């Protein structure tokens, strides 16, 4: 057996209290229990007593619930601990047999390549070619060799198509490939990836898997910290489970795959095999119940009308730009959730932005309760829950946030609620969305998951009958994904019509009633999500 | 910056360049820059070219077809600044706008050149029209227009430079003049950060519309603090996170390395660089000459 590329010997690390970052500690604590959106990992958890070996040509996956310490382990390998994060270290970490404190940061950066979660914030150039060469430039690699390395990287990762481009125009998946390439050009022998697929769609995840397989074949040691597991089947050699900063088991992949799905779920893990994921059991009676409640809630309308109707919608960027959405026909009922799926560039985001009134259509119309509304009128009536809910919160307390939502509704409808009623409504909504304990907290001090709930609650209180959710579960572990799903069930019960843009098959199974598959800017296919349509649903998500 | 510059910073736009123009241009540049020395690099370049040409779909975000050497761009920018407020003769001014337009078109940005020229014509025309009805209001308005005209070329040239110059090449040029490493990196990150910041603000404005938080002229006047708070707090908290993440990425990519920095690019002045430098130089010399003449008289 070859010498280990990475070795943890009874290693541990606890973060020092973060100075200059007043909200760091509470956010970390909240993140551990309530989970963040995973958009960032400032409040990472401490680890202790870790023993782990990764050999050249081996791919080891670290997984476990949010806040279990995965990210901390990756930082102990790539040198961010101790370079950027102060704290107390115990035990020993060795890279290529050399203990961490004997490495110069420069040499370590060349030996260990790191890819992070957010593809948007690991770039320093505006074009791809400069970006791939950037690390080599910093390391003082001579020009001739640098050209050779960049060319070899482009060849080995098959990314010819991505070179000579503006990075901002790439999709998330393409950006992540460029990030891998820029690290690859530094010729590291170890790759460390921290939740690299949080922002990727199914195709991009498969492409990343292929790239990892190539790296593995080239004898690189790979350590991946990840929630979503299915994409690693076929490339992972071992799955390491973590909980509360400790490794609880370290299984060869065959053994992990043999574990019953229920047991994995009990451990808080996402699916390993998409074939074992099925739509939540919703019998027809239950559905009838939901619809009945819905009709009660919206007795003012004609029941024949769908709440949301889109007719011949067309949207383009710029007057002469190509239509990104065209001939789009779509409708959605109150009290139901429709998953909007499709490949990158199919027009999902543009359609979502159109619905929410953020992008003006160039033709067609959007009707709410049978009434055609212009983009300006739709803004606020169709609520868009953004991926970064931090943008959407403007008050200095959670309760204030909901007050703001009530004010917005009053401005729009022109009728004000009596003060007492308003206060009661705010309290009730906070309790409804499990935010009662955070009444007076600053929204930005909440965890990602709590912020997301608050943003959705504000939308509900604002009187939005249609809610569009943009990738509400990107980067979430099982527990938090289920929390979002429960939230959506509650919204359905209130008679809200939900359109959910998602790549997350497990999540769609848990909560969506229908699937709308978008291709070439229009809804190409639409069907109820049930065990009967499961096969097609998988295909539509990009599996099989 | 004008609307043109802003739309570029928005980052959502598809590059104006058509697929064919980009493919041949980018590849030809890569070839001309790398071929003489390095046999491997053109490999990648030709790979990029063939894949771009084979697909008939325009490539989103294709880089500008041709561009001036960053050193020449900076030199011309300095020249333009130096002569911005020297007494302008109509002809010299037209000549400079014309030269800027030539550079834009040569870089494959004809649409942008046309927009800038249209704005210039409008500004000039309105300026002269306001002279027809002399009043104090018209006069102060005309003064504003005159100032806009003076700095017009700077804006036009700079927007083209930002859109076409590669950060890597600019860094290379600055390394040649021995600027300290940290200054170079700070500049690179700043260039990358502006579009990010613009995108963040756009997101917050959109979030305000979704939340029904009013943002209009009346609000700005009556409740400026509230508006600032609504805009800035979310952006700041986002930027703090981005800065953290960028910091992590910077550390592992050797930004703090003590080794002397090298460059992927090989800067060489080409015919167009010399031509443009000379052309702008002649116009500048003429204007300076006019100024000297004034003084002498």
Short mmCIF file of N, CA and C in Angstrom, two decimals, chain A residues 103-197:
data_model
loop_
_atom_site.label_atom_id
_atom_site.label_comp_id
_atom_site.label_asym_id
_atom_site.label_seq_id
_atom_site.Cartn_x
_atom_site.Cartn_y
_atom_site.Cartn_z
N UNK A 103 5.11 22.50 7.04
CA UNK A 103 4.85 22.97 5.68
C UNK A 103 4.95 24.48 5.60
N UNK A 104 5.56 24.98 4.52
CA UNK A 104 5.44 26.40 4.19
C UNK A 104 4.10 26.55 3.49
N UNK A 105 3.37 27.65 3.74
CA UNK A 105 2.06 27.82 3.11
C UNK A 105 2.15 27.71 1.59
N UNK A 106 3.21 28.29 0.99
CA UNK A 106 3.37 28.23 -0.47
C UNK A 106 3.40 26.80 -0.97
N UNK A 107 4.24 26.00 -0.31
CA UNK A 107 4.40 24.61 -0.76
C UNK A 107 3.10 23.84 -0.54
N UNK A 108 2.46 24.12 0.58
CA UNK A 108 1.21 23.42 0.88
C UNK A 108 0.14 23.77 -0.16
N UNK A 109 0.09 25.05 -0.56
CA UNK A 109 -0.90 25.45 -1.57
C UNK A 109 -0.68 24.69 -2.87
N UNK A 110 0.59 24.39 -3.18
CA UNK A 110 0.87 23.64 -4.40
C UNK A 110 0.54 22.16 -4.22
N UNK A 111 0.67 21.66 -2.99
CA UNK A 111 0.46 20.23 -2.75
C UNK A 111 -1.02 19.89 -2.58
N UNK A 112 -1.78 20.83 -1.99
CA UNK A 112 -3.19 20.57 -1.72
C UNK A 112 -4.04 21.58 -2.49
N UNK A 113 -4.86 21.10 -3.38
CA UNK A 113 -5.73 21.99 -4.14
C UNK A 113 -7.11 22.04 -3.49
N UNK A 114 -7.67 23.24 -3.32
CA UNK A 114 -8.95 23.36 -2.64
C UNK A 114 -10.02 23.93 -3.56
N UNK A 115 -11.19 23.31 -3.53
CA UNK A 115 -12.35 23.83 -4.25
C UNK A 115 -13.44 24.07 -3.21
N UNK A 116 -14.06 25.25 -3.27
CA UNK A 116 -15.02 25.61 -2.24
C UNK A 116 -16.45 25.52 -2.75
N UNK A 117 -17.34 25.85 -1.80
CA UNK A 117 -18.75 25.65 -2.06
C UNK A 117 -19.33 26.62 -3.08
N UNK A 118 -19.00 27.88 -2.91
CA UNK A 118 -19.68 28.90 -3.70
C UNK A 118 -18.88 29.24 -4.95
N UNK A 119 -19.36 28.86 -6.12
CA UNK A 119 -18.55 29.11 -7.31
C UNK A 119 -18.38 30.59 -7.61
N UNK A 120 -19.25 31.43 -7.02
CA UNK A 120 -19.15 32.85 -7.35
C UNK A 120 -18.01 33.54 -6.64
N UNK A 121 -17.64 33.01 -5.47
CA UNK A 121 -16.67 33.79 -4.70
C UNK A 121 -15.32 33.08 -4.55
N UNK A 122 -14.88 32.41 -5.61
CA UNK A 122 -13.50 31.94 -5.55
C UNK A 122 -12.72 32.36 -6.78
N UNK A 123 -13.19 33.45 -7.42
CA UNK A 123 -12.50 33.91 -8.62
C UNK A 123 -11.83 35.26 -8.41
N UNK A 124 -10.72 35.44 -9.13
CA UNK A 124 -9.98 36.69 -9.01
C UNK A 124 -9.84 37.38 -10.35
N UNK A 125 -10.22 36.69 -11.40
CA UNK A 125 -10.13 37.27 -12.73
C UNK A 125 -11.52 37.32 -13.33
N UNK A 126 -11.65 38.05 -14.43
CA UNK A 126 -12.95 38.12 -15.08
C UNK A 126 -13.02 37.18 -16.27
N UNK A 127 -11.87 36.62 -16.67
CA UNK A 127 -11.92 35.67 -17.79
C UNK A 127 -11.31 34.34 -17.35
N UNK A 128 -11.76 33.28 -18.02
CA UNK A 128 -11.42 31.93 -17.58
C UNK A 128 -9.94 31.61 -17.75
N UNK A 129 -9.36 32.02 -18.87
CA UNK A 129 -7.97 31.66 -19.13
C UNK A 129 -7.05 32.24 -18.05
N UNK A 130 -7.23 33.52 -17.76
CA UNK A 130 -6.41 34.14 -16.71
C UNK A 130 -6.62 33.42 -15.39
N UNK A 131 -7.87 33.00 -15.15
CA UNK A 131 -8.19 32.38 -13.87
C UNK A 131 -7.46 31.04 -13.72
N UNK A 132 -7.46 30.25 -14.76
CA UNK A 132 -6.80 28.95 -14.68
C UNK A 132 -5.30 29.13 -14.43
N UNK A 133 -4.73 30.20 -15.01
CA UNK A 133 -3.30 30.42 -14.86
C UNK A 133 -2.95 31.13 -13.55
N UNK A 134 -3.95 31.67 -12.87
CA UNK A 134 -3.71 32.59 -11.74
C UNK A 134 -2.84 32.00 -10.63
N UNK A 135 -3.18 30.77 -10.20
CA UNK A 135 -2.43 30.16 -9.11
C UNK A 135 -0.96 29.97 -9.49
N UNK A 136 -0.73 29.55 -10.72
CA UNK A 136 0.65 29.35 -11.20
C UNK A 136 1.41 30.67 -11.21
N UNK A 137 0.71 31.74 -11.65
CA UNK A 137 1.37 33.06 -11.66
C UNK A 137 1.81 33.44 -10.26
N UNK A 138 0.91 33.22 -9.29
CA UNK A 138 1.25 33.58 -7.91
C UNK A 138 2.42 32.77 -7.39
N UNK A 139 2.52 31.52 -7.85
CA UNK A 139 3.58 30.65 -7.37
C UNK A 139 4.88 30.85 -8.12
N UNK A 140 4.87 31.75 -9.10
CA UNK A 140 6.09 32.03 -9.84
C UNK A 140 6.51 30.92 -10.78
N UNK A 141 5.54 30.17 -11.29
CA UNK A 141 5.87 29.13 -12.26
C UNK A 141 6.35 29.80 -13.55
N UNK A 142 7.49 29.37 -14.12
CA UNK A 142 7.99 30.01 -15.34
C UNK A 142 6.96 29.92 -16.47
N UNK A 143 6.96 30.93 -17.35
CA UNK A 143 5.89 31.05 -18.33
C UNK A 143 5.73 29.84 -19.23
N UNK A 144 6.84 29.32 -19.72
CA UNK A 144 6.75 28.17 -20.62
C UNK A 144 6.06 27.00 -19.96
N UNK A 145 6.46 26.73 -18.72
CA UNK A 145 5.88 25.60 -18.00
C UNK A 145 4.41 25.88 -17.71
N UNK A 146 4.11 27.15 -17.41
CA UNK A 146 2.73 27.50 -17.10
C UNK A 146 1.83 27.23 -18.30
N UNK A 147 2.28 27.62 -19.49
CA UNK A 147 1.49 27.35 -20.70
C UNK A 147 1.24 25.86 -20.84
N UNK A 148 2.29 25.08 -20.60
CA UNK A 148 2.16 23.62 -20.73
C UNK A 148 1.15 23.10 -19.72
N UNK A 149 1.23 23.61 -18.49
CA UNK A 149 0.32 23.13 -17.45
C UNK A 149 -1.13 23.49 -17.76
N UNK A 150 -1.34 24.74 -18.19
CA UNK A 150 -2.71 25.16 -18.49
C UNK A 150 -3.25 24.31 -19.64
N UNK A 151 -2.43 24.10 -20.66
CA UNK A 151 -2.89 23.29 -21.80
C UNK A 151 -3.20 21.87 -21.35
N UNK A 152 -2.35 21.32 -20.48
CA UNK A 152 -2.58 19.95 -20.01
C UNK A 152 -3.87 19.88 -19.19
N UNK A 153 -4.08 20.88 -18.36
CA UNK A 153 -5.30 20.92 -17.54
C UNK A 153 -6.53 20.96 -18.42
N UNK A 154 -6.50 21.83 -19.42
CA UNK A 154 -7.65 21.97 -20.31
C UNK A 154 -7.92 20.65 -21.00
N UNK A 155 -6.86 19.96 -21.39
CA UNK A 155 -7.01 18.68 -22.09
C UNK A 155 -7.55 17.63 -21.14
N UNK A 156 -6.93 17.52 -19.97
CA UNK A 156 -7.31 16.43 -19.07
C UNK A 156 -8.74 16.59 -18.54
N UNK A 157 -9.17 17.82 -18.34
CA UNK A 157 -10.53 18.01 -17.82
C UNK A 157 -11.54 18.25 -18.95
N UNK A 158 -11.07 18.23 -20.19
CA UNK A 158 -11.95 18.46 -21.36
C UNK A 158 -12.77 19.73 -21.21
N UNK A 159 -12.12 20.84 -20.96
CA UNK A 159 -12.87 22.10 -20.79
C UNK A 159 -12.48 23.11 -21.87
N UNK A 160 -12.09 22.62 -23.05
CA UNK A 160 -11.71 23.53 -24.15
C UNK A 160 -12.79 24.59 -24.37
N UNK A 161 -14.03 24.14 -24.32
CA UNK A 161 -15.19 24.99 -24.53
C UNK A 161 -15.26 26.18 -23.56
N UNK A 162 -14.68 26.00 -22.40
CA UNK A 162 -14.84 27.04 -21.37
C UNK A 162 -13.73 28.08 -21.41
N UNK A 163 -12.69 27.84 -22.20
CA UNK A 163 -11.58 28.78 -22.18
C UNK A 163 -11.94 30.04 -22.95
N UNK A 164 -11.19 31.11 -22.68
CA UNK A 164 -11.39 32.39 -23.38
C UNK A 164 -12.81 32.91 -23.22
N UNK A 165 -13.37 32.79 -22.04
CA UNK A 165 -14.73 33.26 -21.82
C UNK A 165 -14.78 34.21 -20.62
N UNK A 166 -15.86 34.97 -20.56
CA UNK A 166 -16.10 35.81 -19.40
C UNK A 166 -16.70 34.92 -18.31
N UNK A 167 -16.05 34.89 -17.15
CA UNK A 167 -16.50 33.97 -16.10
C UNK A 167 -17.94 34.25 -15.68
N UNK A 168 -18.31 35.53 -15.71
CA UNK A 168 -19.65 35.87 -15.22
C UNK A 168 -20.75 35.28 -16.07
N UNK A 169 -20.42 34.94 -17.31
CA UNK A 169 -21.46 34.40 -18.20
C UNK A 169 -21.55 32.88 -18.10
N UNK A 170 -20.74 32.26 -17.25
CA UNK A 170 -20.80 30.81 -17.12
C UNK A 170 -21.87 30.40 -16.13
N UNK A 171 -22.36 29.16 -16.29
CA UNK A 171 -23.31 28.64 -15.30
C UNK A 171 -22.54 28.22 -14.05
N UNK A 172 -23.27 27.96 -12.98
CA UNK A 172 -22.63 27.56 -11.73
C UNK A 172 -21.75 26.33 -11.91
N UNK A 173 -22.25 25.36 -12.66
CA UNK A 173 -21.50 24.13 -12.88
C UNK A 173 -20.22 24.40 -13.65
N UNK A 174 -20.31 25.26 -14.67
CA UNK A 174 -19.13 25.59 -15.47
C UNK A 174 -18.10 26.32 -14.62
N UNK A 175 -18.61 27.22 -13.75
CA UNK A 175 -17.69 27.94 -12.87
C UNK A 175 -16.94 26.95 -11.98
N UNK A 176 -17.67 25.97 -11.46
CA UNK A 176 -17.04 25.02 -10.55
C UNK A 176 -15.96 24.22 -11.30
N UNK A 177 -16.20 23.91 -12.57
CA UNK A 177 -15.18 23.21 -13.34
C UNK A 177 -13.95 24.09 -13.53
N UNK A 178 -14.16 25.39 -13.77
CA UNK A 178 -13.03 26.30 -13.91
C UNK A 178 -12.26 26.36 -12.59
N UNK A 179 -13.00 26.32 -11.47
CA UNK A 179 -12.33 26.34 -10.16
C UNK A 179 -11.45 25.10 -10.01
N UNK A 180 -11.97 23.94 -10.40
CA UNK A 180 -11.17 22.72 -10.33
C UNK A 180 -9.95 22.85 -11.23
N UNK A 181 -10.17 23.41 -12.43
CA UNK A 181 -9.07 23.54 -13.38
C UNK A 181 -7.98 24.45 -12.84
N UNK A 182 -8.39 25.55 -12.21
CA UNK A 182 -7.38 26.51 -11.75
C UNK A 182 -6.54 25.89 -10.65
N UNK A 183 -7.15 24.98 -9.90
CA UNK A 183 -6.40 24.28 -8.86
C UNK A 183 -5.53 23.20 -9.50
N UNK A 184 -6.09 22.53 -10.49
CA UNK A 184 -5.39 21.45 -11.18
C UNK A 184 -4.09 21.94 -11.80
N UNK A 185 -4.12 23.18 -12.34
CA UNK A 185 -2.94 23.71 -13.00
C UNK A 185 -1.78 23.90 -12.03
N UNK A 186 -2.09 23.96 -10.73
CA UNK A 186 -1.01 24.08 -9.74
C UNK A 186 -0.42 22.70 -9.44
N UNK A 187 -0.94 21.68 -10.07
CA UNK A 187 -0.46 20.30 -9.96
C UNK A 187 -0.37 19.79 -8.53
N UNK A 188 -1.45 19.86 -7.79
CA UNK A 188 -1.43 19.30 -6.45
C UNK A 188 -1.57 17.79 -6.49
N UNK A 189 -1.17 17.12 -5.43
CA UNK A 189 -1.37 15.67 -5.39
C UNK A 189 -2.59 15.34 -4.54
N UNK A 190 -3.10 16.35 -3.83
CA UNK A 190 -4.28 16.15 -2.98
C UNK A 190 -5.34 17.18 -3.38
N UNK A 191 -6.58 16.74 -3.53
CA UNK A 191 -7.68 17.67 -3.79
C UNK A 191 -8.64 17.64 -2.61
N UNK A 192 -9.01 18.83 -2.13
CA UNK A 192 -9.97 18.93 -1.04
C UNK A 192 -11.16 19.73 -1.55
N UNK A 193 -12.35 19.14 -1.51
CA UNK A 193 -13.53 19.84 -2.00
C UNK A 193 -14.54 19.98 -0.87
N UNK A 194 -14.96 21.22 -0.60
CA UNK A 194 -15.89 21.45 0.48
C UNK A 194 -17.27 21.77 -0.10
N UNK A 195 -18.18 20.84 -0.03
CA UNK A 195 -19.53 20.97 -0.59
C UNK A 195 -19.53 21.58 -1.98
N UNK A 196 -18.84 20.93 -2.91
CA UNK A 196 -18.69 21.56 -4.23
C UNK A 196 -19.97 21.60 -5.04
N UNK A 197 -21.01 20.87 -4.66
CA UNK A 197 -22.19 20.80 -5.53
C UNK A 197 -23.37 21.58 -4.99
#
